[in-house]
Coordinates of N, CA and C in Angstrom, one line a residue:
E1 N 7.0 33.4 -19.1 CA 7.2 33.1 -17.7 C 7.2 31.3 -17.5
L2 N 6.3 30.6 -18.0 CA 6.3 29.5 -18.4 C 7.6 28.9 -19.1
A3 N 7.8 29.6 -20.1 CA 9.1 29.0 -20.6 C 10.4 29.0 -19.6
T4 N 10.4 30.2 -19.2 CA 11.5 30.3 -18.3 C 11.5 29.2 -17.1
T5 N 10.3 29.1 -16.6 CA 10.3 28.1 -15.6 C 10.6 26.7 -16.0
L6 N 10.1 26.4 -17.1 CA 10.3 24.9 -17.8 C 11.6 24.8 -18.4
N7 N 12.4 26.1 -18.8 CA 13.9 25.9 -19.2 C 14.6 25.7 -17.9
E8 N 14.6 26.4 -16.9 CA 15.0 26.4 -15.5 C 15.3 24.9 -15.0
Y9 N 13.9 24.5 -15.1 CA 13.5 22.9 -14.5 C 14.2 22.0 -15.4
F10 N 14.0 22.0 -16.7 CA 14.7 20.8 -17.5 C 16.3 21.1 -17.7
G11 N 17.0 22.2 -17.4 CA 18.4 22.4 -17.3 C 18.9 21.8 -15.9
A12 N 18.0 22.1 -14.6 CA 18.3 21.4 -13.7 C 18.5 19.9 -13.6
M13 N 17.4 19.5 -14.3 CA 17.1 17.8 -14.4 C 18.1 17.4 -15.5
G14 N 18.4 18.2 -16.4 CA 19.1 17.7 -17.5 C 20.6 17.3 -17.1
E15 N 21.2 18.3 -16.3 CA 22.6 17.9 -15.6 C 22.4 16.5 -14.9
V16 N 21.7 16.2 -14.0 CA 21.5 15.2 -13.2 C 21.1 13.6 -14.3
I17 N 20.4 14.0 -15.1 CA 20.2 12.9 -16.0 C 21.4 12.4 -17.0
D18 N 22.1 13.6 -17.4 CA 23.5 13.6 -18.1 C 24.2 12.8 -17.2
R19 N 24.5 13.3 -15.7 CA 25.5 12.7 -14.9 C 25.4 11.2 -14.8
H20 N 24.2 10.8 -14.6 CA 23.9 9.4 -14.6 C 24.1 8.5 -16.0
G21 N 24.2 9.1 -17.0 CA 24.2 8.6 -18.3 C 23.0 8.4 -19.2
G22 N 21.8 9.2 -18.6 CA 20.8 9.1 -19.5 C 20.5 10.0 -20.7
V23 N 19.8 9.7 -21.5 CA 19.6 10.7 -22.7 C 18.1 11.0 -22.9
I24 N 17.8 12.4 -22.8 CA 16.7 12.9 -23.0 C 16.0 12.9 -24.6
T25 N 15.1 12.1 -24.7 CA 15.0 11.9 -26.0 C 13.6 12.5 -26.7
L26 N 12.9 13.2 -25.4 CA 11.8 13.9 -25.8 C 11.6 15.1 -24.8
F27 N 11.1 16.2 -25.0 CA 10.5 17.1 -24.5 C 9.0 17.4 -24.7
E28 N 8.1 17.2 -23.9 CA 6.8 17.4 -24.5 C 5.8 18.0 -23.2
G29 N 5.7 19.1 -23.2 CA 4.9 20.0 -22.3 C 6.0 20.0 -21.1
D30 N 5.5 19.5 -20.0 CA 6.7 19.4 -18.8 C 7.0 17.8 -18.8
L31 N 7.0 17.1 -19.6 CA 7.4 16.0 -19.6 C 8.7 15.3 -20.4
M32 N 9.5 14.5 -19.8 CA 10.9 14.3 -20.4 C 10.8 12.7 -20.6
L33 N 11.0 12.4 -21.7 CA 11.1 11.0 -21.9 C 12.8 10.4 -21.9
I34 N 13.1 9.6 -20.9 CA 14.5 9.8 -21.0 C 15.0 8.1 -21.1
T35 N 16.0 7.8 -21.7 CA 16.4 6.5 -22.0 C 17.8 6.0 -21.5
F36 N 17.9 4.9 -21.4 CA 19.4 4.3 -20.5 C 19.8 3.3 -21.3
N37 N 21.1 3.4 -21.7 CA 21.7 2.0 -22.7 C 21.2 2.1 -24.1
A38 N 20.6 3.3 -24.4 CA 20.4 3.2 -25.7 C 21.4 4.0 -26.6
L39 N 21.8 5.1 -26.3 CA 22.8 5.6 -27.1 C 24.1 5.6 -26.3
R40 N 24.2 5.4 -25.1 CA 25.7 5.0 -24.5 C 25.4 3.7 -23.6
D41 N 26.2 2.7 -24.0 CA 26.3 1.6 -23.3 C 26.4 1.9 -21.7
D42 N 25.6 0.9 -20.8 CA 25.4 0.8 -19.9 C 24.8 -0.5 -19.3
A43 N 25.7 -1.3 -19.0 CA 25.5 -2.6 -18.8 C 24.3 -2.5 -17.3
D44 N 24.5 -1.4 -16.4 CA 23.6 -1.6 -15.3 C 22.8 -0.3 -15.5
H45 N 21.8 -0.4 -16.5 CA 21.2 1.0 -16.8 C 20.0 0.9 -15.8
A46 N 19.2 -0.1 -15.5 CA 18.4 0.2 -14.4 C 19.1 0.8 -13.3
A47 N 20.1 0.6 -12.5 CA 20.4 1.2 -11.4 C 20.7 2.8 -11.9
S48 N 21.1 2.8 -12.9 CA 21.3 4.4 -13.5 C 20.1 5.1 -13.5
A49 N 19.0 4.5 -13.9 CA 17.9 5.1 -13.8 C 17.3 5.3 -12.6
L50 N 17.5 4.6 -11.6 CA 16.9 4.8 -10.3 C 17.7 5.8 -9.4
L51 N 18.9 5.7 -9.8 CA 19.9 6.9 -9.3 C 19.4 8.3 -9.6
T52 N 19.1 8.2 -11.1 CA 18.6 9.4 -11.7 C 17.1 10.0 -11.0
A53 N 16.2 8.9 -10.8 CA 14.9 9.3 -10.4 C 15.1 9.8 -8.8
R54 N 16.0 9.1 -8.1 CA 16.5 9.7 -6.6 C 16.7 11.1 -6.5
A55 N 17.7 11.4 -7.7 CA 18.3 12.7 -7.8 C 17.3 13.6 -8.2
I56 N 16.4 13.4 -9.2 CA 15.4 14.0 -9.5 C 14.4 14.7 -8.5
Q57 N 14.3 13.7 -7.8 CA 13.4 13.8 -6.6 C 14.0 14.7 -5.5
Q58 N 14.9 14.6 -5.4 CA 15.8 15.3 -4.6 C 15.8 16.9 -4.9
I59 N 16.2 17.1 -6.3 CA 16.1 18.4 -6.9 C 14.8 18.9 -6.6
A60 N 13.7 18.1 -7.3 CA 12.2 18.7 -7.4 C 11.9 19.3 -5.7
N61 N 12.3 18.3 -4.7 CA 11.9 18.7 -3.3 C 12.8 19.8 -2.5
G62 N 13.7 20.0 -3.3 CA 14.6 21.0 -2.6 C 14.8 22.4 -3.1
R63 N 14.1 22.7 -4.3 CA 14.2 24.1 -4.8 C 12.8 24.3 -5.5
T64 N 12.8 25.6 -6.0 CA 11.7 26.0 -6.8 C 12.3 26.5 -8.1
F65 N 11.4 27.0 -8.8 CA 11.9 27.1 -10.4 C 11.0 28.4 -10.9
G66 N 11.5 29.1 -11.7 CA 11.0 30.3 -12.4 C 11.0 31.6 -11.5
P67 N 10.6 32.6 -12.2 CA 10.6 33.7 -11.5 C 9.4 33.8 -10.4
K68 N 8.7 33.2 -10.5 CA 7.7 33.0 -9.2 C 7.8 31.9 -8.1
G69 N 8.9 31.0 -8.4 CA 9.6 30.1 -7.5 C 8.6 29.1 -7.4
S70 N 8.2 28.3 -8.4 CA 7.3 27.5 -8.6 C 7.8 26.2 -7.9
L71 N 7.1 25.6 -7.3 CA 7.3 24.0 -6.9 C 6.9 23.2 -7.8
L72 N 7.7 22.4 -8.3 CA 7.5 21.4 -9.3 C 7.5 20.1 -9.1
K73 N 6.4 19.1 -8.8 CA 6.6 17.8 -8.4 C 6.8 17.0 -9.7
T74 N 8.0 16.0 -9.4 CA 8.2 15.1 -10.6 C 7.7 13.7 -10.1
R75 N 6.9 13.2 -11.3 CA 6.8 11.8 -11.2 C 7.5 10.8 -12.2
C76 N 8.0 9.7 -11.8 CA 8.9 8.9 -12.7 C 8.3 7.6 -13.0
G77 N 8.1 6.9 -14.1 CA 8.0 5.7 -14.6 C 9.2 5.1 -14.9
I78 N 9.4 3.5 -14.4 CA 10.7 3.3 -15.0 C 10.3 1.9 -15.4
N79 N 10.7 1.3 -16.5 CA 10.6 0.0 -16.8 C 11.9 -0.6 -17.5
T80 N 12.2 -1.7 -17.5 CA 13.3 -2.1 -18.0 C 13.1 -3.3 -19.2
G81 N 13.5 -3.0 -20.5 CA 13.2 -4.2 -21.6 C 13.7 -3.6 -22.9
E82 N 13.3 -4.4 -24.0 CA 13.8 -4.0 -25.3 C 12.9 -2.9 -25.8
I83 N 13.7 -1.7 -26.6 CA 13.1 -0.6 -27.3 C 13.2 -0.6 -28.4
V84 N 12.6 0.2 -29.4 CA 12.7 0.5 -30.8 C 13.3 2.1 -30.8
I85 N 14.7 2.3 -31.3 CA 15.1 3.6 -31.1 C 15.4 4.3 -32.6
G86 N 15.1 5.4 -32.8 CA 15.7 5.8 -34.3 C 14.8 6.9 -34.7
A87 N 15.0 7.5 -35.9 CA 14.2 8.6 -36.4 C 13.2 8.2 -37.1
V88 N 12.1 8.7 -36.8 CA 10.6 8.7 -37.5 C 9.9 9.6 -38.0
G89 N 9.1 9.6 -38.9 CA 8.1 10.5 -39.3 C 8.3 10.6 -40.7
A90 N 7.8 11.8 -41.2 CA 7.9 12.4 -42.6 C 9.3 12.5 -43.0
K91 N 9.4 12.3 -44.3 CA 10.8 12.3 -45.0 C 11.3 13.7 -44.6
D92 N 10.7 14.8 -44.6 CA 11.3 16.1 -44.5 C 11.2 16.5 -42.9
R93 N 10.7 15.9 -42.1 CA 10.3 16.0 -40.7 C 10.7 14.8 -39.9
L94 N 11.9 14.5 -39.6 CA 12.1 13.2 -39.0 C 12.4 13.7 -37.5
V95 N 12.1 12.8 -36.3 CA 12.1 13.1 -35.0 C 12.9 12.1 -34.4
F96 N 14.1 12.1 -33.7 CA 14.5 10.9 -33.0 C 13.7 10.6 -32.0
T97 N 13.4 9.4 -31.7 CA 12.4 9.1 -30.4 C 12.7 7.4 -30.3
V98 N 12.0 6.7 -29.3 CA 11.9 5.5 -29.1 C 10.4 5.0 -29.0
H99 N 10.4 4.0 -29.2 CA 8.9 3.1 -29.3 C 9.0 1.8 -28.8
G100 N 7.9 1.3 -28.5 CA 7.7 0.0 -28.1 C 6.6 -0.4 -26.8
D101 N 6.4 -1.4 -26.8 CA 5.8 -2.1 -25.4 C 6.4 -1.5 -24.0
N102 N 7.5 -1.6 -23.8 CA 8.4 -1.4 -22.9 C 8.2 0.4 -22.3
V103 N 8.2 1.2 -23.5 CA 8.2 2.5 -23.4 C 6.7 2.9 -23.0
N104 N 5.6 2.1 -23.6 CA 4.3 2.4 -23.1 C 4.2 2.2 -21.6
I105 N 5.0 1.1 -21.1 CA 4.9 0.4 -19.8 C 5.5 1.5 -18.6
A106 N 6.7 2.2 -19.1 CA 6.9 3.2 -18.4 C 6.0 4.6 -18.2
A107 N 5.3 4.8 -19.3 CA 4.6 6.1 -19.4 C 3.2 5.7 -18.3
R108 N 2.9 4.4 -18.4 CA 1.5 3.9 -17.5 C 2.1 4.1 -16.4
L109 N 3.3 3.8 -16.1 CA 3.6 3.8 -14.6 C 3.8 5.2 -14.0
E110 N 4.4 6.1 -14.9 CA 4.3 7.5 -14.4 C 3.1 8.1 -14.0
Q111 N 2.1 7.8 -15.1 CA 0.6 8.3 -14.6 C 0.1 7.5 -13.5
L112 N 0.2 6.3 -13.2 CA -0.2 5.4 -12.1 C 0.4 6.1 -10.8
N113 N 1.3 6.8 -10.8 CA 1.8 7.5 -9.3 C 0.9 8.2 -8.7
K114 N 0.2 8.9 -9.6 CA -1.0 9.7 -9.1 C -2.0 9.0 -8.1
Q115 N -2.3 8.1 -8.7 CA -3.2 7.3 -8.0 C -2.9 6.6 -6.9
H116 N -1.5 6.2 -6.6 CA -1.0 6.0 -5.6 C -0.3 6.8 -4.6
G117 N -0.2 8.0 -4.9 CA 0.5 9.1 -4.2 C 1.9 8.8 -4.0
S118 N 2.5 8.4 -5.2 CA 3.9 7.9 -5.2 C 4.6 8.9 -6.2
Y119 N 5.9 8.8 -6.3 CA 6.8 9.9 -7.2 C 7.5 8.9 -8.3
V120 N 8.0 7.7 -7.8 CA 8.7 6.9 -8.5 C 8.4 5.6 -8.5
M121 N 7.6 5.0 -9.7 CA 7.2 3.8 -10.1 C 8.0 2.8 -10.9
L122 N 8.3 1.6 -10.5 CA 9.0 0.7 -11.4 C 8.4 -0.6 -11.9
S123 N 8.6 -1.1 -12.7 CA 8.1 -2.7 -13.2 C 9.0 -3.7 -12.4
E124 N 8.4 -4.8 -12.4 CA 8.9 -5.9 -12.0 C 10.6 -6.2 -12.6
S125 N 10.5 -5.9 -13.9 CA 11.7 -6.3 -14.8 C 12.8 -5.4 -14.0
T126 N 12.4 -4.0 -13.9 CA 13.3 -3.2 -13.1 C 13.7 -3.5 -11.8
A127 N 12.9 -3.9 -11.1 CA 13.0 -4.2 -9.6 C 13.7 -5.4 -9.8
N128 N 13.8 -6.5 -10.4 CA 14.5 -7.4 -10.2 C 16.1 -7.3 -10.8
A129 N 16.3 -6.1 -11.8 CA 17.6 -5.8 -12.1 C 18.4 -5.4 -11.0
V130 N 17.8 -4.6 -10.1 CA 18.3 -3.8 -8.8 C 18.2 -4.4 -7.6
A131 N 17.7 -5.7 -7.6 CA 17.3 -6.5 -6.2 C 18.4 -6.3 -5.2
G132 N 17.8 -6.1 -4.2 CA 18.6 -5.9 -3.0 C 19.7 -4.5 -3.0
R133 N 19.5 -3.9 -3.9 CA 20.5 -2.5 -3.8 C 19.6 -1.4 -3.8
F134 N 18.3 -1.3 -4.0 CA 17.3 -0.1 -3.8 C 16.4 -0.7 -2.9
A135 N 15.8 0.5 -1.8 CA 14.5 0.4 -1.2 C 13.3 0.3 -2.1
T136 N 12.8 -0.9 -2.5 CA 11.6 -0.9 -3.3 C 10.5 -1.4 -2.8
V137 N 9.2 -1.3 -2.9 CA 8.2 -2.0 -2.3 C 7.2 -2.3 -3.3
R138 N 6.7 -3.6 -3.4 CA 5.8 -4.2 -4.0 C 4.5 -3.4 -3.8
T139 N 3.9 -3.0 -4.9 CA 3.0 -1.9 -4.4 C 1.3 -2.9 -4.9
T140 N 1.4 -3.1 -6.1 CA 0.1 -3.6 -6.8 C 0.5 -4.3 -8.1
E141 N -0.4 -5.1 -8.8 CA -0.5 -5.6 -10.2 C -1.7 -4.6 -10.9
V142 N -1.0 -4.1 -12.0 CA -1.9 -3.6 -12.9 C -2.2 -4.3 -14.2
T143 N -3.1 -4.1 -15.2 CA -3.3 -4.5 -16.2 C -3.1 -3.1 -17.1
V144 N -1.9 -3.2 -17.6 CA -1.4 -1.9 -18.8 C -2.7 -2.0 -19.6
R145 N -3.1 -1.0 -20.3 CA -3.7 -0.9 -21.5 C -3.1 -1.2 -22.5
G146 N -3.7 -2.3 -23.3 CA -3.0 -2.9 -24.4 C -2.4 -4.1 -24.1
R147 N -2.3 -4.5 -23.1 CA -1.6 -5.7 -22.7 C -2.4 -6.6 -21.9
A148 N -2.5 -8.3 -21.9 CA -3.2 -9.0 -21.2 C -2.8 -9.2 -19.8
A149 N -1.6 -9.4 -19.9 CA -0.9 -9.9 -18.6 C -0.6 -8.7 -17.7
P150 N -1.1 -8.9 -16.4 CA -0.8 -7.7 -15.6 C 0.6 -7.4 -15.4
T151 N 0.9 -6.2 -14.7 CA 2.4 -6.0 -14.6 C 2.4 -5.5 -13.2
V152 N 3.4 -6.3 -12.4 CA 3.8 -6.0 -11.2 C 4.5 -4.8 -11.0
V153 N 3.7 -3.9 -10.1 CA 4.7 -2.3 -9.6 C 5.2 -2.4 -8.5
Y154 N 6.3 -1.6 -8.2 CA 6.9 -1.2 -7.3 C 6.9 0.1 -7.1
V155 N 7.3 0.7 -5.8 CA 7.8 1.8 -5.4 C 8.9 2.3 -5.1
L156 N 9.8 3.0 -5.7 CA 11.1 3.3 -5.0 C 10.8 4.2 -3.8
D157 N 11.9 4.0 -2.7 CA 11.5 4.6 -1.8 C 12.7 5.7 -1.7
C158 N 12.9 6.8 -2.0 CA 13.7 7.9 -2.2 C 14.4 8.4 -1.2
E159 N 13.8 8.1 0.0 CA 14.2 8.3 1.3 C 15.4 7.6 2.1
A160 N 15.4 6.3 1.7 CA 15.9 5.5 2.1 C 17.8 5.5 1.9
P161 N 18.3 5.1 2.8 CA 19.7 5.2 2.4 C 20.2 4.3 1.3
L162 N 20.9 4.6 0.4 CA 21.4 3.7 -0.7 C 22.4 2.4 0.0
A163 N 22.1 1.6 -0.7 CA 22.9 0.3 -0.4 C 24.5 0.5 -0.9
E164 N 25.4 0.1 -0.2 CA 26.6 0.1 -0.5 C 27.2 -0.1 -2.2
N165 N 26.0 -1.4 -2.7 CA 26.1 -1.7 -4.0 C 25.1 -1.0 -5.1
A166 N 24.7 0.1 -4.6 CA 23.7 0.6 -5.6 C 24.2 1.2 -6.5
M167 N 25.6 1.7 -6.4 CA 26.1 2.4 -7.7 C 26.0 1.4 -8.9
P168 N 25.8 1.6 -10.2 CA 26.0 0.9 -11.3 C 27.2 0.2 -11.5
R169 N 27.3 -0.9 -11.6 CA 28.5 -1.8 -11.7 C 29.3 -1.0 -12.9
D170 N 30.7 -1.2 -12.5 CA 31.7 -0.7 -13.7 C 31.3 0.9 -13.7
A171 N 31.0 1.5 -12.8 CA 31.0 2.9 -12.9 C 31.6 3.5 -11.4
S172 N 31.8 4.8 -11.2 CA 32.5 5.6 -10.4 C 31.2 6.3 -9.7
P173 N 31.2 6.9 -8.5 CA 29.7 7.6 -8.0 C 30.2 8.9 -8.9
A174 N 29.1 9.1 -9.3 CA 28.4 10.4 -10.2 C 28.5 11.7 -8.9
G175 N 29.5 12.7 -9.3 CA 29.5 13.8 -8.4 C 28.8 15.0 -8.8

């Protein structure tokens, strides 16, 4: 039953992630690690990530999953920056994944949503990359574990209408 629910959920989310150019690099429990501009070139990957997060929220809020009709709330943490991508592990057990400080920041933002009652948090680097194109609200500054400098945190208003220029540059609307 749990596997059926998660597979239905991951299937629905995977479609929208793929439509916006994202790549799922990890499934762990009910978590998905998604990257943009890592395997597919996307010069406006921050906008693609935010459009994906908005669509994920619309799906999660608009339907149930699995045989018991479970409501699954989804939290997203989005950060923009350099990452290390590739296969890691033992010689006979390699796994394709992403690593780096920017991946860790996104993971911490996802977790921080709970404390703030939000569902999509993004870093200042992401907010700057999409400035004026999405409804974001500066929420707080946090010191992310393992970093000395605080990270400025924004929340995405997924209910706000999209600006006319919200679509990724050099992209057509995802259908």
